[in-house]
Amino acid sequence: MALISGSCRLLGHMASCCCRPLLNSSCCGPLIKVCLSSFTDISPAELDALWREPPYTLGGTNEHFSGNDIMTQGLGEEVEDALVESEEGGVEPDNYWKRKEAFLRGSTVSLGVGEKFSSEIVLVFTGRRRSSVVPDRALQEALRTRLRVVESNSQDVSQLFTDLSARLVSVHAEKDSFVLTFKTVEEIWKFSTYLALGYVARCLENFLCDQSIWLEPQLLSDLEINVTVDEEHLATLYLGLLLQEGSFFAKALFTRNEQNEEDEEQLSFKRNDLLIVKDTGQDHVWEGTLLSTGQHGLVPVNAMQPLPYPFYQWFLRKCPGFAGGSPTEKQQFEHPIVTGSCVAVVDYSPVGQEELQLSQGDIVEIQGLLVRSLDMFIGTHTSTGHTGFVRRAHVKPLDTMPLDGQLVFLTEEEKAALAQVNPCSSEPSDGNLLERLFSSDISSVYRLDRLDESDFMYIRNRQKHDHKVPVSTRQSLISERSGGTPPYHSSPRPSLSHSSPRLSFYQSHNPLPREGEPLCFALNDTFRELDEFQEDPPLFLEDNSWEGEESELSDPTLTLLNNDHFQEDFLPMYDLQHSFLWVTFGGKSEEELLGHLENVREGAKRMGMHWAHRRACFLLGRLCARKLKYSQARVYYEEALSVCVDGFSDTPLLIALFTNLTAVYLKQRMTDKLPQTLEKASALLLCLSRHSFTSLDEVELLKLLLRRSVVEGDKHLEARVCYLFSSLFLLLRKTDDALPYVERLQFLSITLSVTDGQPIAPVDLNWLLSWLYHRKYMPYLALASLSLDTRQDHSLHDAFQRVELFVKNSVRLNPHWKEGTSLLPAQIVVYLQQALAIAEQGEDLKTQRDLCLGLASVYQQYGAQDKAVHCAEQAVETGGYINEEEGFEASVLLGWLLVLTGQAVKAQATLQPLLTSLQGTDSPTQRGVIHNLLALCLRRQGSIPEAGWHLHSALRISRESGNQRNQALALANLGCLALDVGASGVAERFLVRSLHLFLELCESPTDEEHVQAYLWLGRSYKDRGRSQEVRACYEMGLLIALHARNLHSQMVVAKVLSRLYADMLLYGQSIIYYEHCVSVSRELKDKRREGEYLEILSSLYLSLNTEKSSRKSLDYTKQSLRISIDLGKREEESETWLQVGRIYYLIHEDELADMYLQAAVKTALRMNDPHFAMSIYEEAGDVFFKGHRNQMASLPFYRDGSLPFARSIRDIPSEFRLLSKLTELLMTQGEQEEALQYATLAVEIGSKTGVRVNERTAYHRLATVYYRLQQYEMAENYYLKSLSLCPAVLQHPMEARYYVKVYSRLGNLTLHKLKDAFDAVGYFQLALAAALEDHTNPEALYVVYMKLAEIHANHMPDAQLCQAYRDRAQSLRRVLAVEKEPNRGGGEREVPDTEPGQNKEKVSEADVLISCHDVSCVTERQETQGASLAGDDAMPEDVNW
């Protein structure tokens, strides 16, 4: 749904989709027992036609007006196209009904819910931006992520839909949907209403949107959430539940008067009759009961149409009865409700009282409204000035106009009155709302510094709720904003009668409770609150004043009642509370008053005082009706109406008489007399603006009118009746009874505005509905309706009530806000900004400043420092217009925010003038605050001495004033300053003194400051290596945070303790505190932090290297995985899948490891980052490749997955690495032939990388493969190519070792395999040259010497050279023996280049001579492994040994 702006336009669009009846024609007639799964004999087009019912007509008559029958008699002039009259008066169904019967015949399965039809419905939500027609995938993913997060706490989601009157079955975050079901018709009624009013979408918006969204006004106005359901499916569920409940209400589509003699059970009915019907199990007939007569019988299925709106079913079940209607006639008026003037089309002489005499051509001015559905209206003859009832059939429009598009069915006065209704006005208002929400001690309490990111970001220095909050001088709410506005009195408006000037007061009297207006309906004190009645004495005299004719003539009561015009003194006689009992006739019991009024009645009759006679009869009737003596009341009312007076001279009396008498007729079911008053009472009730109720019995008349609107399908009439229902119940404070009618009125308002093409609804009742939902303890709906309220006429008092209402319902959803352990919801920014916009239109600068400070506080809490600075600057500017003192607090807050945002220079420029202005004043605490903040600014600028001086000044001021809290804070800041410059010992002394003071303030809200001081003290000990003291400080800080129940403090300290113990290698203790961090994160509902701590816990448990700890690590990793999935962080999710696979491999569950590694790869492939996917693919294979078992399991990851993927994305370095790993893997497993293929490809790809080291490594590996395959010439060739790629000049001594090994390998190869001693000497000579450069590996030099000695002794005899090499080898051996002597107990050093399988004990000279032919074979596997893992920057072979 839309957000704060433009929501009405979207509501209108929603109404066009949702305001259709739940039950279209598809759910009526023979479809009550149909199959929705078998349509063998009906086409899809015909099936679709069955769901489109012809609209209700206004046909049908009620014979109250022409005879004695109660209900309608036959059809009117307008007949539905689907029905045609037969000559016998019956009705013959046309093709429309035949198609329905065909549909029935093709149906074989009952529609009963839970049989073969799904009782569940899917609610799909989509997020979009109004500025773009293209769906916003990022927004949708954010909403989906949020849903995954809250889905883990299913209780919250379930409670949301419980408030929405639905039952949650399941949540499908990936499909952006909820699966719901319903068990009763009432649940579907409520849910469909909330859906149409936009509350479902807005509830999801409030539920799914992140807190940060509410801080961005532009994003907020552009975002909306739409929800959709299958309306046809919902309608079918509705019908099934109707059947389940056994009976429901339907409307007769045609008249059936004649009964079949053979079937006496048939019931006769008329068109538009209302019946309660019940399924009998037969295909074509139901059991029906006429509401008007109570007669029972069978009715044809195709003659009944179930009422489409669930609201109708609820209303008729609660208020059964017959429905009146006017005769169907040609309509002269185009619009349902009009104002203006008409012209008479006939001559008419009145036959009833109070009717207007007309001659053809007379012009009649409409008084109030002309409602097309009523037979009468009230008009004033323009020539004579007389006012009376006019029959609509006697006039035609002359100069009529419909109500304004913003009204549709209400007058301006009614709309204004409805907008002022506040059913919660009796609740105490929080006069200190801003003070309670945003109380700040910024101008009296020092602020604590911050060293680095591990410190507290924001410490809320505010008083706790259990302390008494003093009334702030900043508070400027109702009295100052209203400017002393007197109690509400509407300005008089023109009266209905020119001879009734005081009628205007009556008509302007608001019958609804106004906001903030205390109303009581006890008989003894209702009007005592009104000043005009408090001082008036009772208007009747003592008993003796009633005796004798002279007494009658001089009786003030008789004189008062005989006034021929309305007076304000008559209001207590007509009101709902019977106020005349104690206002007009105070001091007498009801029995005494009855006798007195009877005497007045008799006296008025004798003396011909007609008005006194009428009013006395009316009062007697009210007293009788009050005692439930309706027969006596009826007699008095009828007598009052029989008195010949100009009734419209006292319109309130006339309204009271007609409505009360009609209500009595309805209660006594006197249908023969009802037509005499029904239409006139209806006109008085509906046509005149701002009806004031005189009796609760008027509800009976409203019920009848609402039933008539249901039958006739007149939404305008229904809307006006719902308005009157709502007004009455709200006046009586029956909010639960009023809620359905207010909801229906809002629904109709949206519906009619869409029908008439209006841009917005004519009346926005969301403000009223939010209060009603609040009273009913439905916080989700209260917040949804509150946010949808788009009225522009709110006062500043209304704006503050909106804030208060939001806070109250938010606290119901999150009790932590009330306890002060959590931040205020960010959504409060919306309502504060609305209040600020209204305040800026007035002159209340203090309120503007307070709101700016409140906004700055909220922005600061949520880390939106830039916005907080802007609001603080606005508060400073506004406060400056008031006086210097008012701007001081805002300036201090601005300076503090600038410090937090790192704008130290600007902060100093803001604070320095404040310090100058405070010099010589009696505000030492404020000077101390400025000194403290200036010190923080100077420390950030590196001006340490100046910062120290200001802190010393602040400390001195706090000592002089005796403020221990400020002393402690100043000392703590001095300790922080000392830590910043490395003076740990000095910092310790300051901090210890600060902590002593904090301990004395244990009852004050200083826990975060206290904890921060302990953290700094621990840091001072840590700098000097005193680990035990560090632990004690940190643990003390945690104890204080636990005692204060401050979750944020616990999180900070537990994290510091965990890192401390991890650094001390005490992993057990570190794990304990990280687990506490996890529990705190869960309590704070911070999924991101919880996932981070779970990952750390997994790593710590894994480092313990036991099977039990590994499984514990596995559990935490899986929890972290679930959070990553919920948060929609694909990259973290893929890495966590990978980590779970690693852990399964470590605990020897290779199949599960492979499964999780595959999941990691699939997750990575779903991302739009091929290089990340490539890395995950490769790391998944590395789990097996780098392990100690089952290395071949890495082959599918390398060969079948990552290698083709690297080629597809043309990732040359990755392709080279994979080819190298495949070569090494296959060589290790003895698959030399296959390894040769990959080694050859590696050489080809290595040349493309542009890195010589890669190319050299590829040649070396290829040579090794050839060597393993005993293709020695090829091996020699590629070894030489590898050497040719080496730099000409040694870059590092380690490179020499590589030369030694390769040349030794070549020497052995040519000597023993190729039998070429001459080449072997050359290679060994080169190896000797390289070995002489590597001074760190004398063993290799010794082996080379011995190999040369052996060649010159056996293959190329040269005794002199042989002896020379042998002497050098012996001397080197003696040197090595001396070096080995201290380590003799530890074993002999191995010769690096012995053959595989050679005895590696102490090597003699002979052994060296025997084994030196393959000096490098021992290290061959190490060489190839090192090369296989070489990346872009790797050196070939053993270059880094």
PDB file of C-alpha atoms in Angstrom, residues 44 212 245 252 280 340 531 561 599 734 820 955 987 1006-1007 1022 1171 1176 1215 1240 1298 1358 1393:
ATOM      1  CA  PRO A  44     -15.214 -21.393 -20.224  1.00  0.00           C
ATOM      2  CA  SER A 212      15.722   2.623   8.287  1.00  0.00           C
ATOM      3  CA  GLU A 245     -23.237 -22.433   9.240  1.00  0.00           C
ATOM      4  CA  ALA A 252     -36.017 -13.071  -3.853  1.00  0.00           C
ATOM      5  CA  THR A 280     -32.210 -29.156   2.346  1.00  0.00           C
ATOM      6  CA  GLY A 340     -31.225  22.891  -4.706  1.00  0.00           C
ATOM      7  CA  ASP A 531     -22.448  26.426  32.030  1.00  0.00           C
ATOM      8  CA  LEU A 561     -44.141  24.990  26.671  1.00  0.00           C
ATOM      9  CA  ASN A 599     -52.145  18.598  34.591  1.00  0.00           C
ATOM     10  CA  LYS A 734     -20.509   1.850  22.490  1.00  0.00           C
ATOM     11  CA  GLY A 820      13.073   1.805  28.042  1.00  0.00           C
ATOM     12  CA  LEU A 955      35.638  18.897  37.062  1.00  0.00           C
ATOM     13  CA  ALA A 987      44.407   7.096  33.270  1.00  0.00           C
ATOM     14  CA  THR A1006      24.267   5.741  34.850  1.00  0.00           C
ATOM     15  CA  ASP A1007      24.827   2.070  33.999  1.00  0.00           C
ATOM     16  CA  LYS A1022      45.889  -4.172  29.414  1.00  0.00           C
ATOM     17  CA  HIS A1171      34.168 -14.877 -10.068  1.00  0.00           C
ATOM     18  CA  ILE A1176      33.345 -21.331  -4.259  1.00  0.00           C
ATOM     19  CA  GLU A1215      41.766 -22.406 -15.299  1.00  0.00           C
ATOM     20  CA  THR A1240      50.011 -30.387 -21.357  1.00  0.00           C
ATOM     21  CA  TYR A1298      65.529 -24.827  -6.951  1.00  0.00           C
ATOM     22  CA  ASP A1358      89.818 -39.178 -12.722  1.00  0.00           C
ATOM     23  CA  ASP A1393      67.780 -36.464  -2.093  1.00  0.00           C
TER      24      ASP A1393
END
